[in-house]
Coordinates of C-alpha atoms and ligand atoms in Angstrom, one line a residue:
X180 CA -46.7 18.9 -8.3
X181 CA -44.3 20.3 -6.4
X182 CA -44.0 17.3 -4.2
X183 CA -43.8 15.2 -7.1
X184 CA -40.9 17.3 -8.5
X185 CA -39.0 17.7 -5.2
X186 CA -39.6 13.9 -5.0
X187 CA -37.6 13.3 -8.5
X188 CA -34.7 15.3 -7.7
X189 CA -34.5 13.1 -4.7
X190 CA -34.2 10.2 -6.2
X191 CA -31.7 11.7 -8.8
X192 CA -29.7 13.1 -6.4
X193 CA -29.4 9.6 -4.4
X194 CA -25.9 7.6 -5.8
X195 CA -26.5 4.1 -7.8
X196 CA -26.4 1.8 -4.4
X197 CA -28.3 3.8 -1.8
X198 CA -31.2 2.2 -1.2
X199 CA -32.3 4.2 2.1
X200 CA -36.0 3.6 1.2
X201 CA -35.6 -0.2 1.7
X202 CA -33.9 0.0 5.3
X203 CA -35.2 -2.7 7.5
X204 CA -35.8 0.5 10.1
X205 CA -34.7 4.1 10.1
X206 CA -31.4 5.2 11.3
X207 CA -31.3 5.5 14.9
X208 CA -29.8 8.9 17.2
X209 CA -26.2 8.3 16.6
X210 CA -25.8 9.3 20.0
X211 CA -27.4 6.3 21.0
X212 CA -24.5 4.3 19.6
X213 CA -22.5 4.6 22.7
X214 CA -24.4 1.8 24.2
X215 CA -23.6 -0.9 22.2
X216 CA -21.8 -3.8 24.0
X217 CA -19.8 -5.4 21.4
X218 CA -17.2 -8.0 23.3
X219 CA -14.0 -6.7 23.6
X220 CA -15.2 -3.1 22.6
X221 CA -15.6 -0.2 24.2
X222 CA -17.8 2.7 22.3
X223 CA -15.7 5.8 24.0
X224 CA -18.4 8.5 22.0
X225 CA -20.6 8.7 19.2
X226 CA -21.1 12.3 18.4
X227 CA -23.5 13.3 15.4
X228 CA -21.0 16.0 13.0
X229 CA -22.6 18.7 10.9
X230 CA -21.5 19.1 7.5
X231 CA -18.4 20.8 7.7
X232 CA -18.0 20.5 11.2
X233 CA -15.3 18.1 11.1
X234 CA -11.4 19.2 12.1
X235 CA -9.3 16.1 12.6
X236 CA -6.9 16.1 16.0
X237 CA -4.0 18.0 15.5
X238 CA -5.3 19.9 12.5
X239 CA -6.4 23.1 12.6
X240 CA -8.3 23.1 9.1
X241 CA -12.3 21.8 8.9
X242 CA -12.7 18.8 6.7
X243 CA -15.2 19.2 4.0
X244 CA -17.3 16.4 4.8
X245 CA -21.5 15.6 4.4
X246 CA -23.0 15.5 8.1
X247 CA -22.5 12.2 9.2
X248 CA -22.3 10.3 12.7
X249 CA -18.9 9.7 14.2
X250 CA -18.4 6.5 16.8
X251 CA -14.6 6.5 18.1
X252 CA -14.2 3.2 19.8
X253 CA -11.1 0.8 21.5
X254 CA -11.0 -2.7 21.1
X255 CA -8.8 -4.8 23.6
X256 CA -8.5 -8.4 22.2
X257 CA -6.1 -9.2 24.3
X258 CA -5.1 -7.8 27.8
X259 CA -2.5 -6.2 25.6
X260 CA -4.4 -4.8 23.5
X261 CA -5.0 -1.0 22.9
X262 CA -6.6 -0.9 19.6
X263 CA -8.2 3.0 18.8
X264 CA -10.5 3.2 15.5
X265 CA -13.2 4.9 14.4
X266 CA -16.6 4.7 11.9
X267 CA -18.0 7.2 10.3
X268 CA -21.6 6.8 8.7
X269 CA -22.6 9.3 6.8
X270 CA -26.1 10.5 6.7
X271 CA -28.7 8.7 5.0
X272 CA -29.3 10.9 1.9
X273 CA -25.3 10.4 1.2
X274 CA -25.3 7.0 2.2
X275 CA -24.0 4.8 -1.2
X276 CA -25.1 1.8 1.1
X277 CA -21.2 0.4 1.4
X278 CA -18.8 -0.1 3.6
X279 CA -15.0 0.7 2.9
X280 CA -12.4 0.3 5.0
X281 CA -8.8 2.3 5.1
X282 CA -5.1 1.4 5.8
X283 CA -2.7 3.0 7.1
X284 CA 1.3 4.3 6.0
X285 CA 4.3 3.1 7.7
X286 CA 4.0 1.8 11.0
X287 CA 2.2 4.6 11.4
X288 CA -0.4 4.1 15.1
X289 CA -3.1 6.9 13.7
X290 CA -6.1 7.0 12.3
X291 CA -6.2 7.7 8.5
X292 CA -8.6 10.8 8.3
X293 CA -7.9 12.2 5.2
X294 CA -8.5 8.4 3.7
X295 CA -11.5 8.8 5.4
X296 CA -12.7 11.6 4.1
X297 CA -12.1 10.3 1.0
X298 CA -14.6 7.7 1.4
X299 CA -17.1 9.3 2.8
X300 CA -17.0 12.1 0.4
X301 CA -17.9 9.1 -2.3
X302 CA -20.7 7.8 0.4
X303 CA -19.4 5.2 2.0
X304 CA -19.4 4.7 5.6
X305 CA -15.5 4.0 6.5
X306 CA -13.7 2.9 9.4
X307 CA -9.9 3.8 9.9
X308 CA -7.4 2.3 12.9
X309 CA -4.5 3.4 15.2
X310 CA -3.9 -0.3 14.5
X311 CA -3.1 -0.5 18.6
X312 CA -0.6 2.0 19.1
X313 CA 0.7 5.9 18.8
X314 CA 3.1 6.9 16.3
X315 CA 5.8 5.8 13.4
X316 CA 8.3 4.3 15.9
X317 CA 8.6 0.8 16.3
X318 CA 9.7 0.8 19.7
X319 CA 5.9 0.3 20.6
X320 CA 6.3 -3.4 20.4
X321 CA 9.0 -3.8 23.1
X322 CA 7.7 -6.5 25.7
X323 CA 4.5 -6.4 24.0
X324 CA 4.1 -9.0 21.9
X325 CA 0.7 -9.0 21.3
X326 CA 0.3 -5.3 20.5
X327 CA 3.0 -6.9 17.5
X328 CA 0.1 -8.9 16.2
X329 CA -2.5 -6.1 16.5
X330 CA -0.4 -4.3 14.1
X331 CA 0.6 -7.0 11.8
X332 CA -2.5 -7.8 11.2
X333 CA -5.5 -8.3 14.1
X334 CA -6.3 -4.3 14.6
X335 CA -7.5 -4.2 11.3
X336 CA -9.8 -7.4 11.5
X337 CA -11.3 -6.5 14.9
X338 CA -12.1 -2.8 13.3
X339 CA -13.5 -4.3 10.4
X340 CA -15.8 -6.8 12.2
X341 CA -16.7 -3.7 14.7
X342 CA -17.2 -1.3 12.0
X343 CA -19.6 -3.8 9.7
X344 CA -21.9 -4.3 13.6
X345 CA -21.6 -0.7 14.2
X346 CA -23.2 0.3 10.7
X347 CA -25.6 -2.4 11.0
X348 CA -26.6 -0.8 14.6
X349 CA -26.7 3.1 13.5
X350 CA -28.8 2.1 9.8
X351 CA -31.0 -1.0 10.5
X352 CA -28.8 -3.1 7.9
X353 CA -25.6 -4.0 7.2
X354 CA -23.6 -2.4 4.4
X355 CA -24.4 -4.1 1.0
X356 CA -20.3 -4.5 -0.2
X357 CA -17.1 -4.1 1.5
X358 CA -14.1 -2.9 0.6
X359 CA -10.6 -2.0 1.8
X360 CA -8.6 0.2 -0.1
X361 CA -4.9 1.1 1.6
X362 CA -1.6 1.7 -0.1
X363 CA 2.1 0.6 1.5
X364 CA 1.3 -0.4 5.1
X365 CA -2.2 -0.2 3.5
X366 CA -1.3 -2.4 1.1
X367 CA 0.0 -5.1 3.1
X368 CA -3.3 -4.8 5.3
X369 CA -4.9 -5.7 2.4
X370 CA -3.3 -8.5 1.2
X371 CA -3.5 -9.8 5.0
X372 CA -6.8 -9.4 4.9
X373 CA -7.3 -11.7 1.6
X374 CA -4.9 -14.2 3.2
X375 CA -6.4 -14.3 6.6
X376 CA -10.0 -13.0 6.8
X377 CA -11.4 -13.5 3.4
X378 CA -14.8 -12.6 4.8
X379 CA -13.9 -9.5 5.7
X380 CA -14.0 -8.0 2.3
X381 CA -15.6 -8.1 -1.1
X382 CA -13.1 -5.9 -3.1
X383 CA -9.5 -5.2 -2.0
X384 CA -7.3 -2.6 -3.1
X385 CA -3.7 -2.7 -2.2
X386 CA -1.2 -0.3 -3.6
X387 CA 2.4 -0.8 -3.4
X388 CA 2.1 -3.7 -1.0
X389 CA 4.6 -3.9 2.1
X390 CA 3.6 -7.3 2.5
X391 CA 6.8 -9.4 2.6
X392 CA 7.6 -6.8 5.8
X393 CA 10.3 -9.3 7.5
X394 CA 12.2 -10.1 4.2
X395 CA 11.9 -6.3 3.7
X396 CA 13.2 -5.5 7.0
X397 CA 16.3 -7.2 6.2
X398 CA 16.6 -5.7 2.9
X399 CA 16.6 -2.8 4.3
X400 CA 19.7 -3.7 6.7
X401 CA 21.2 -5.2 3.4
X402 CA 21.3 -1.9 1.6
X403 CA 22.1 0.4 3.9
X404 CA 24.8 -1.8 4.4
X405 CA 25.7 -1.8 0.7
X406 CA 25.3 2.2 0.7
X407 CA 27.6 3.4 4.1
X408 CA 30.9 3.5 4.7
X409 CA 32.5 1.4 7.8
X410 CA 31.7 4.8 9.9
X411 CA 28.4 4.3 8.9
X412 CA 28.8 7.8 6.3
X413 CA 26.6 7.9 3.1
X414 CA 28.3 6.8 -0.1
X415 CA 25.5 7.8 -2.1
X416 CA 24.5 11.7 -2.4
X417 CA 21.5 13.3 -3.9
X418 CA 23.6 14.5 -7.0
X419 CA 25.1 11.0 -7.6
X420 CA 21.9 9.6 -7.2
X421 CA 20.2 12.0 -9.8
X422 CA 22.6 10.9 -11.8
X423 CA 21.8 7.2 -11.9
X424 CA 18.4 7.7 -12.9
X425 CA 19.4 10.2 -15.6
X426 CA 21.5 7.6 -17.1
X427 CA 19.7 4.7 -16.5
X428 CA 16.5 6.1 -18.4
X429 CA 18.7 7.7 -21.3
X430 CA 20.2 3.7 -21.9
X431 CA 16.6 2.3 -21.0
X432 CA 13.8 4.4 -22.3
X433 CA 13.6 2.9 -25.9
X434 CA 13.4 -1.0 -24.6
X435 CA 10.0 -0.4 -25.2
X436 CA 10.1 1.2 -28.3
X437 CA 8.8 4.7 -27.1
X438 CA 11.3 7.3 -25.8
X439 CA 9.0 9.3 -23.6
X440 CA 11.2 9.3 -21.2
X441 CA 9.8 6.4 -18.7
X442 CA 11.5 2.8 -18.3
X443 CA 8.7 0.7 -19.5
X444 CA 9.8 -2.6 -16.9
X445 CA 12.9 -2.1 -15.6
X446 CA 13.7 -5.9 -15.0
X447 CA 14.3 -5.5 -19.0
X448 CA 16.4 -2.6 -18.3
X449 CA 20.1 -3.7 -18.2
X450 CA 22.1 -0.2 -16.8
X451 CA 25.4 -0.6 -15.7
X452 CA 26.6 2.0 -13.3
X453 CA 30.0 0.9 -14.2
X454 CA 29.8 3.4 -16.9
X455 CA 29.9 6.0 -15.2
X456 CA 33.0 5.0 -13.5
X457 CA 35.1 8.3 -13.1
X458 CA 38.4 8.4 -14.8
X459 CA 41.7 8.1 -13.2
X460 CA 42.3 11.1 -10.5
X461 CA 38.4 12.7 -11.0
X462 CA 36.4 12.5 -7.9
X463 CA 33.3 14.6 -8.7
X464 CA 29.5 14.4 -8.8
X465 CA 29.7 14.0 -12.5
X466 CA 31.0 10.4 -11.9
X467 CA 30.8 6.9 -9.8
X468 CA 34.2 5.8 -8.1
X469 CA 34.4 2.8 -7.3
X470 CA 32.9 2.1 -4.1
X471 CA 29.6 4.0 -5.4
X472 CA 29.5 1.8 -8.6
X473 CA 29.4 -1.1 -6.5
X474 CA 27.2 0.3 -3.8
X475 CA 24.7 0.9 -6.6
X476 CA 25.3 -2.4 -8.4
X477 CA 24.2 -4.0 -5.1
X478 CA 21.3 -1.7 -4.7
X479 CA 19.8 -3.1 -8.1
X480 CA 20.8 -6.4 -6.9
X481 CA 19.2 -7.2 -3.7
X482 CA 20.1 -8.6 -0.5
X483 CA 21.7 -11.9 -0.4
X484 CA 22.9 -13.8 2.2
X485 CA 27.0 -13.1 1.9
X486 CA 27.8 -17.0 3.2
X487 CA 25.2 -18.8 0.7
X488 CA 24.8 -15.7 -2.2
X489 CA 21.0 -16.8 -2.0
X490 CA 18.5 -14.0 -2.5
X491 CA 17.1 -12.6 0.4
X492 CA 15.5 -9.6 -1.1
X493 CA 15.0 -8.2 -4.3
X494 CA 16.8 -5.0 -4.6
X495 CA 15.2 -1.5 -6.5
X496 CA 14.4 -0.8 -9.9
X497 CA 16.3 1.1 -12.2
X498 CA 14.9 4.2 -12.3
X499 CA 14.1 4.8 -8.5
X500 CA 17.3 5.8 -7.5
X501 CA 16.2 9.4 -7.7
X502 CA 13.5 11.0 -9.9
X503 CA 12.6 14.4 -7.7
X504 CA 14.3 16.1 -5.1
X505 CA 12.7 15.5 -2.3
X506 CA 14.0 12.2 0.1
X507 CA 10.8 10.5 -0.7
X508 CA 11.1 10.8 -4.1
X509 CA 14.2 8.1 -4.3
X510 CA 16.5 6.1 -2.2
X511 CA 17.0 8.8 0.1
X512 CA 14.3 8.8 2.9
X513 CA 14.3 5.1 3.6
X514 CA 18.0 3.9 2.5
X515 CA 20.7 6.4 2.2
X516 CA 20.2 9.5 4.0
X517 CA 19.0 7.0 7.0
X518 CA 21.7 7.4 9.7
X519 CA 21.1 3.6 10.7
X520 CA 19.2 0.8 8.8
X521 CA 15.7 1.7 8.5
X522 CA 13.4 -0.1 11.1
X523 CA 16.1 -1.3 12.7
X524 CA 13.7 -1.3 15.8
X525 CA 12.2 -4.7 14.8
X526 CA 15.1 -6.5 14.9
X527 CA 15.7 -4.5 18.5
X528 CA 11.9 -4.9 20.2
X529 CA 10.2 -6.9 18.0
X530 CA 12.5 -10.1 17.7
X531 CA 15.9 -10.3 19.6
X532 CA 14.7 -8.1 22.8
X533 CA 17.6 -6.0 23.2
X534 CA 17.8 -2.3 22.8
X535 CA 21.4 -2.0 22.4
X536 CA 21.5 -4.8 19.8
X537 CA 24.4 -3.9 17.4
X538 CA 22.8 -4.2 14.0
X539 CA 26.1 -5.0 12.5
X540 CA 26.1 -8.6 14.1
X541 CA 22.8 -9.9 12.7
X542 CA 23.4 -13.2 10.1
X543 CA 21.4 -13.0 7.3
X544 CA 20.8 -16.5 7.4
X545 CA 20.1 -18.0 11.0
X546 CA 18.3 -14.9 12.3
X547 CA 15.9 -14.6 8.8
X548 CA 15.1 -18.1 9.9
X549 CA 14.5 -17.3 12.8
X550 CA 12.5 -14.0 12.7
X551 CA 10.2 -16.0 10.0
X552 CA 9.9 -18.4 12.6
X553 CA 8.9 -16.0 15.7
X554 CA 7.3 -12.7 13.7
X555 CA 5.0 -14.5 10.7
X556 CA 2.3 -12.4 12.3
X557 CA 4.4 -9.4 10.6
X558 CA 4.3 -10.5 6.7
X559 CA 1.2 -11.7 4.5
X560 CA 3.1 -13.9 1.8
X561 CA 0.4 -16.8 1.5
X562 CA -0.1 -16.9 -1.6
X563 CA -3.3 -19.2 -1.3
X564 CA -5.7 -17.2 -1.9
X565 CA -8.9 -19.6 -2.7
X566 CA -11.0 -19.2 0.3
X567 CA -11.3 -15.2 -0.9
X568 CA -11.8 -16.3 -4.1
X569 CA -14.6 -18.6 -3.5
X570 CA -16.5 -16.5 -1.6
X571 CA -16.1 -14.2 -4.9
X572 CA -13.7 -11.6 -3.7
X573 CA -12.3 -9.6 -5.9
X574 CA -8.2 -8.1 -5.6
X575 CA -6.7 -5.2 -7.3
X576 CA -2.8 -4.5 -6.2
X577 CA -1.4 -1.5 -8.3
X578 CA 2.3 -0.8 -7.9
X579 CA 4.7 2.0 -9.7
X580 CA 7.8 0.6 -11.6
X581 CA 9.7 3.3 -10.1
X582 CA 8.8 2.7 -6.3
X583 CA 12.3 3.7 -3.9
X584 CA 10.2 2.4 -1.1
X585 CA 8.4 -1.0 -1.6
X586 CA 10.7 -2.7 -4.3
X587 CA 8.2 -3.3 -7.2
X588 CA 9.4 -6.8 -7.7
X589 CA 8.0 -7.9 -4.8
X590 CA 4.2 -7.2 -6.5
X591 CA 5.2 -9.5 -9.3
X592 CA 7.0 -12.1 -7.3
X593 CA 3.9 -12.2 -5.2
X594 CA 1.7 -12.4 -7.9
X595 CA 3.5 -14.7 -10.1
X596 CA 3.3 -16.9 -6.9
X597 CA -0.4 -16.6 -6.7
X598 CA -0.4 -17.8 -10.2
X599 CA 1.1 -20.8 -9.6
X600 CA -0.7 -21.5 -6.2
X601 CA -4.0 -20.6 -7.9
X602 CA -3.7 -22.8 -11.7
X603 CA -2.2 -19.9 -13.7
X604 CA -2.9 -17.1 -15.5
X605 CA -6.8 -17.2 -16.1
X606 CA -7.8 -18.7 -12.9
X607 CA -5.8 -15.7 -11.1
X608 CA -7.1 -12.6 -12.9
X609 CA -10.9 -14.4 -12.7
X610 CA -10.6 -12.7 -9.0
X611 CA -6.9 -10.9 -8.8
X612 CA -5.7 -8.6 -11.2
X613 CA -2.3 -6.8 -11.1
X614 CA -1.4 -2.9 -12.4
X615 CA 2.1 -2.1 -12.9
X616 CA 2.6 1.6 -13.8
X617 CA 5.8 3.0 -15.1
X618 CA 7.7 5.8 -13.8
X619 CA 5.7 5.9 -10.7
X620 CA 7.3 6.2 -7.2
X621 CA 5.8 4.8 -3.6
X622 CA 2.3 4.8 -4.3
X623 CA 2.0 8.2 -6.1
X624 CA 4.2 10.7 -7.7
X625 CA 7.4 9.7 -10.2
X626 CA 7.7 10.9 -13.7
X627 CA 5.1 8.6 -15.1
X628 CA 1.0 8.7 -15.2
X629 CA 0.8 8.0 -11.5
X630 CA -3.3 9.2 -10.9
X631 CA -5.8 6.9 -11.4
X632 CA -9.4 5.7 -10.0
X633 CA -8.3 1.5 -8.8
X634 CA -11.6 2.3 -6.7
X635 CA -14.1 2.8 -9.2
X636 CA -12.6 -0.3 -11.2
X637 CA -12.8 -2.3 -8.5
X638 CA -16.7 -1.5 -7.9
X639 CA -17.3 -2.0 -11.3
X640 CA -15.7 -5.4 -11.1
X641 CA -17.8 -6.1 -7.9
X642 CA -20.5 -4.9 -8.5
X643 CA -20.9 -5.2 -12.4
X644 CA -19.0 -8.3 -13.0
X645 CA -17.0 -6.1 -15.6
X646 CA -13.0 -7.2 -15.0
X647 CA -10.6 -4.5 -15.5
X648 CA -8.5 -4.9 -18.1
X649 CA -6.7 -1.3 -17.9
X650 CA -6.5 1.4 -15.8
X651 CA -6.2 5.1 -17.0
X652 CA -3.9 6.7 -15.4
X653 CA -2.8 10.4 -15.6
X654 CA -0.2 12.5 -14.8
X655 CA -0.5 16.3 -13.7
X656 CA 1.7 19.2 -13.7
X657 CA 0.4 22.6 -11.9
X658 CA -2.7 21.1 -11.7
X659 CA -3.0 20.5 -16.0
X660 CA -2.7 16.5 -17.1
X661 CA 0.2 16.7 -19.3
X662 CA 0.0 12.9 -20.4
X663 CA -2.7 9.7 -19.4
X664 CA -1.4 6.3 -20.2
X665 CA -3.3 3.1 -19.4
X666 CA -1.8 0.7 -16.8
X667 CA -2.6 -2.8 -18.1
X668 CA -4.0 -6.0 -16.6
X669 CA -0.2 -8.0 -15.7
X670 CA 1.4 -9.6 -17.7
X671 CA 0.3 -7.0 -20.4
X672 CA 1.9 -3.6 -21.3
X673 CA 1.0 -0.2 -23.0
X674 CA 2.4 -0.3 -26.3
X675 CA 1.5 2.7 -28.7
X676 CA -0.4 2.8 -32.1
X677 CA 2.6 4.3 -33.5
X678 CA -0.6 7.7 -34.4
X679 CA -1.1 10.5 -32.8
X680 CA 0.0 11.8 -29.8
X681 CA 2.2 9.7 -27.5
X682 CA 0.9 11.7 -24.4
X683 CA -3.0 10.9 -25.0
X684 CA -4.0 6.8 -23.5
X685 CA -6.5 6.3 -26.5
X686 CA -3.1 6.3 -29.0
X687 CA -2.3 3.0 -26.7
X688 CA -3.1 -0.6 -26.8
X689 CA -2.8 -3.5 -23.8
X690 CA -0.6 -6.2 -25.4
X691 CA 1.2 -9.1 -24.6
X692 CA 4.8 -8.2 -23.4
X693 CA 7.7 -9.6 -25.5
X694 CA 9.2 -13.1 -24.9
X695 CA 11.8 -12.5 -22.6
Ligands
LIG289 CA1 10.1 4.3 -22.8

């Protein structure tokens, strides 16, 4: 009786996919790991981790983590090549059975352990990468070319392939789904991923997608450009910026019909900063003069090439110029307060070879051509993405309308490409499906719902066959939700009921956005 009972809670207890009773063979002494003789990998440990017993390098804090076995590994798929990841399986009772892979931020060479942890705290085994080299500075890739295509996009593949073998190895099977969940850099590893290994996963989720990295890289030299004086001094300040927003919300808020305070799509959002030109003889942070009007006007605009005027690179919303004070949370940390363009380095190590290149000289025409020529490795813009979905992958990209880092734009442009590659609307969201959310900045944060579970919806469309059409999304102040709005499938948009409380999704309905 007892047995029986104690039996029942186990199975209870055991989450929807893990099927640890139909293992081809029990798990194996994760110790043993550090044999395995995948080519081009060497298994450096494999280390069995209580619960709990878990503090990441450089932390000082334990992870709160089920026991689970630990393999840290390098791959070298070239001589080059210097590629550091890591799988963690957790232990059979936690197991769900899956597999999920996680990106990374930036150009960040480190393994993602809170991501991770994440992961593994919801049962799946995960794998994060270094992808092949050691910290946020670009200068990694000078006269190494090839550890330039680890990062753009091989480190990831090789950890995947190694991770899926490594699982199989330390459970007797191989994991029944994959996925890759990453935001930013993340998200541009996972639309690389579609584009170039569409075996690799079953479900993607990219957030805020860095994808179009060279065109961003110059986007990036276009608006510092458009936001510095000749001696290379800010013309754009956190109160001036604060500003912008401020009065960019108060003329766009009601486009949509709501005034809560969020610019529904800013592409509808029409906010001159011209308006806040000071008057003759005021110079003060109430006001624009005329050098920050246009420096804002061609922050909104984009980079364009200043022979041809063609568009090299959307510019950023309306909206993002500053909603919070910290550098993250608006133009700040990657564009203005930057003392020289931001990842500068590429054009430096990664493409013209010259460390004392003066950034100031490069043509926005010729050398675009040209880095698109040498450095495709470093974008994922194909937007042919039928070999994923034949072999019935499913895609998820979320993006915040409010995003200071990753131009939003670029998630539709993207997308409305796929569309057209693909057949159109219906044939795209069978297998890609895009979230646009409102006052939200890089990847989390912003004034607008900005919380939300893309995961579980992307299981569920795995898994279930059930598509997401919406996405509840929340936003929380000291640790209350103060309002949850649903993100809609694109092209649609949250419209409210015009009942009840405008701060409560269920008052909301996904409808078809007005003709433009
Ligand atoms: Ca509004």
């Amino acid at each position: 009786m007892i047995r029986r009972l104690f039996a029942g809670m186990l199975v209870a207890s055991i989450p929807l996919f893990a099927h640890a009773s139909l293992a081809a063979a029990p798990p194996v002494d994760c110790t043993t790991l550090v044999a395995l003789t995948i080519p081009e990998v060497t298994i450096n440990a494999a280390t069995s981790v209580a619960a709990g017993g878990f503090t990441p390098p450089g932390s000082q804090t334990a992870m709160t983590l089920p026991p689970f076995c630990r393999v840290e590994a390098t791959a070298r798929p070239t001589s080059d090549s210097e590629i550091k990841f890591e799988v963690w399986i957790p232990s059979s009772e936690v197991w769900n059975g899956k597999f999920q892979g996680v990106g990374n931020g930036g150009y960040m060479g480190s393994i993602s352990y809170a991501a991770m942890a994440t992961a593994m705290r919801r049962g799946y085994a995960t794998a994060s990468t270094d992808t092949g080299h050691t910290g946020d500075d670009v200068i990694f890739g000078q006269g190494h070319p090839e550890k330039v295509i680890d990062f753009g996009h091989r480190a990831i593949h090789v950890m995947t392939t190694s991770a899926k073998l490594v699982i199989r190895n330390a459970t007797g099977r191989f994991a029944e789904r994959s996925y890759f969940v990453g935001c930013s850099s993340g998200g541009h590893q996972a639309l690389s991923e579609a584009q170039r290994y569409p075996d690799d996963y079953d479900g993607i989720v990219a957030g805020a997608p860095a994808n179009d990295r060279i065109r961003q890289t110059f986007g990036f030299l276009g608006s510092w450009l458009a936001t510095h004086a000749a001696d290379g001094s800010p013309l754009l300040t956190q109160p001036t910026l604060a500003l912008l927003t401020k009065s960019a919300v108060a003329a766009c808020d009601a486009n949509d019909g709501l005034k809560d305070g969020l610019i529904d799509d800013p592409r509808r959002c029409t906010f001159n900063p011209a308006t806040l030109a000071c008057p003759a003889g005021t110079d003060d942070a109430s006001c624009l003069t005329p050098v920050q009007v246009t420096a804002a006007q061609r922050m909104y605009e984009g980079t364009k090439s200043p022979r041809t005027g063609r568009p090299i690179y959307t510019g950023w919303p309306r909206g993002s110029e500053s909603f919070g004070e910290s550098a993250i949370q608006g133009w700040r940390q990657y564009i203005t307060d930057a003392r020289e363009p931001s990842r500068v380095g590429v054009f430096k190590y990664f493409l013209f070879h010259n460390p004392s290149l003066d950034f100031r000289t490069i043509d926005f025409d010729r050398d675009l051509a040209y880095a698109e020529q040498q450095i495709p490795h470093l974008a994922a813009v194909d937007t042919n993405l039928a070999p994923f979905k034949r072999r019935g992958g499913k895609l998820l990209v979320y993006t915040g309308w409010a995003d200071p880092v990753v131009p939003p734009q670029t998630a539709v442009a993207y997308y409305e490409g796929v569309m057209k590659t693909m057949g159109g609307l219906a044939a795209t969201q069978d297998f890609f499906r895009l979230f646009m959310a409102p006052g939200m900045g890089h990847c989390s944060g912003g004034p607008g719902p900005n919380q939300f579970d893309a995961v579980a919806a992307l299981e569920q469309w795995v898994e279930k066959g059930t598509a997401p059409t919406q996405l509840v999304a929340t936003r929380s102040s000291a640790g209350k939700v103060e309002r949850s709005r649903p993100l809609c499938a694109y092209p649609k948009v949250a419209r409210y009921k015009g009942a009840g409380s405008i701060d409560e999704a269920a008052n909301f309905a996904c409808v078809a956005p007005p003709a433009k």
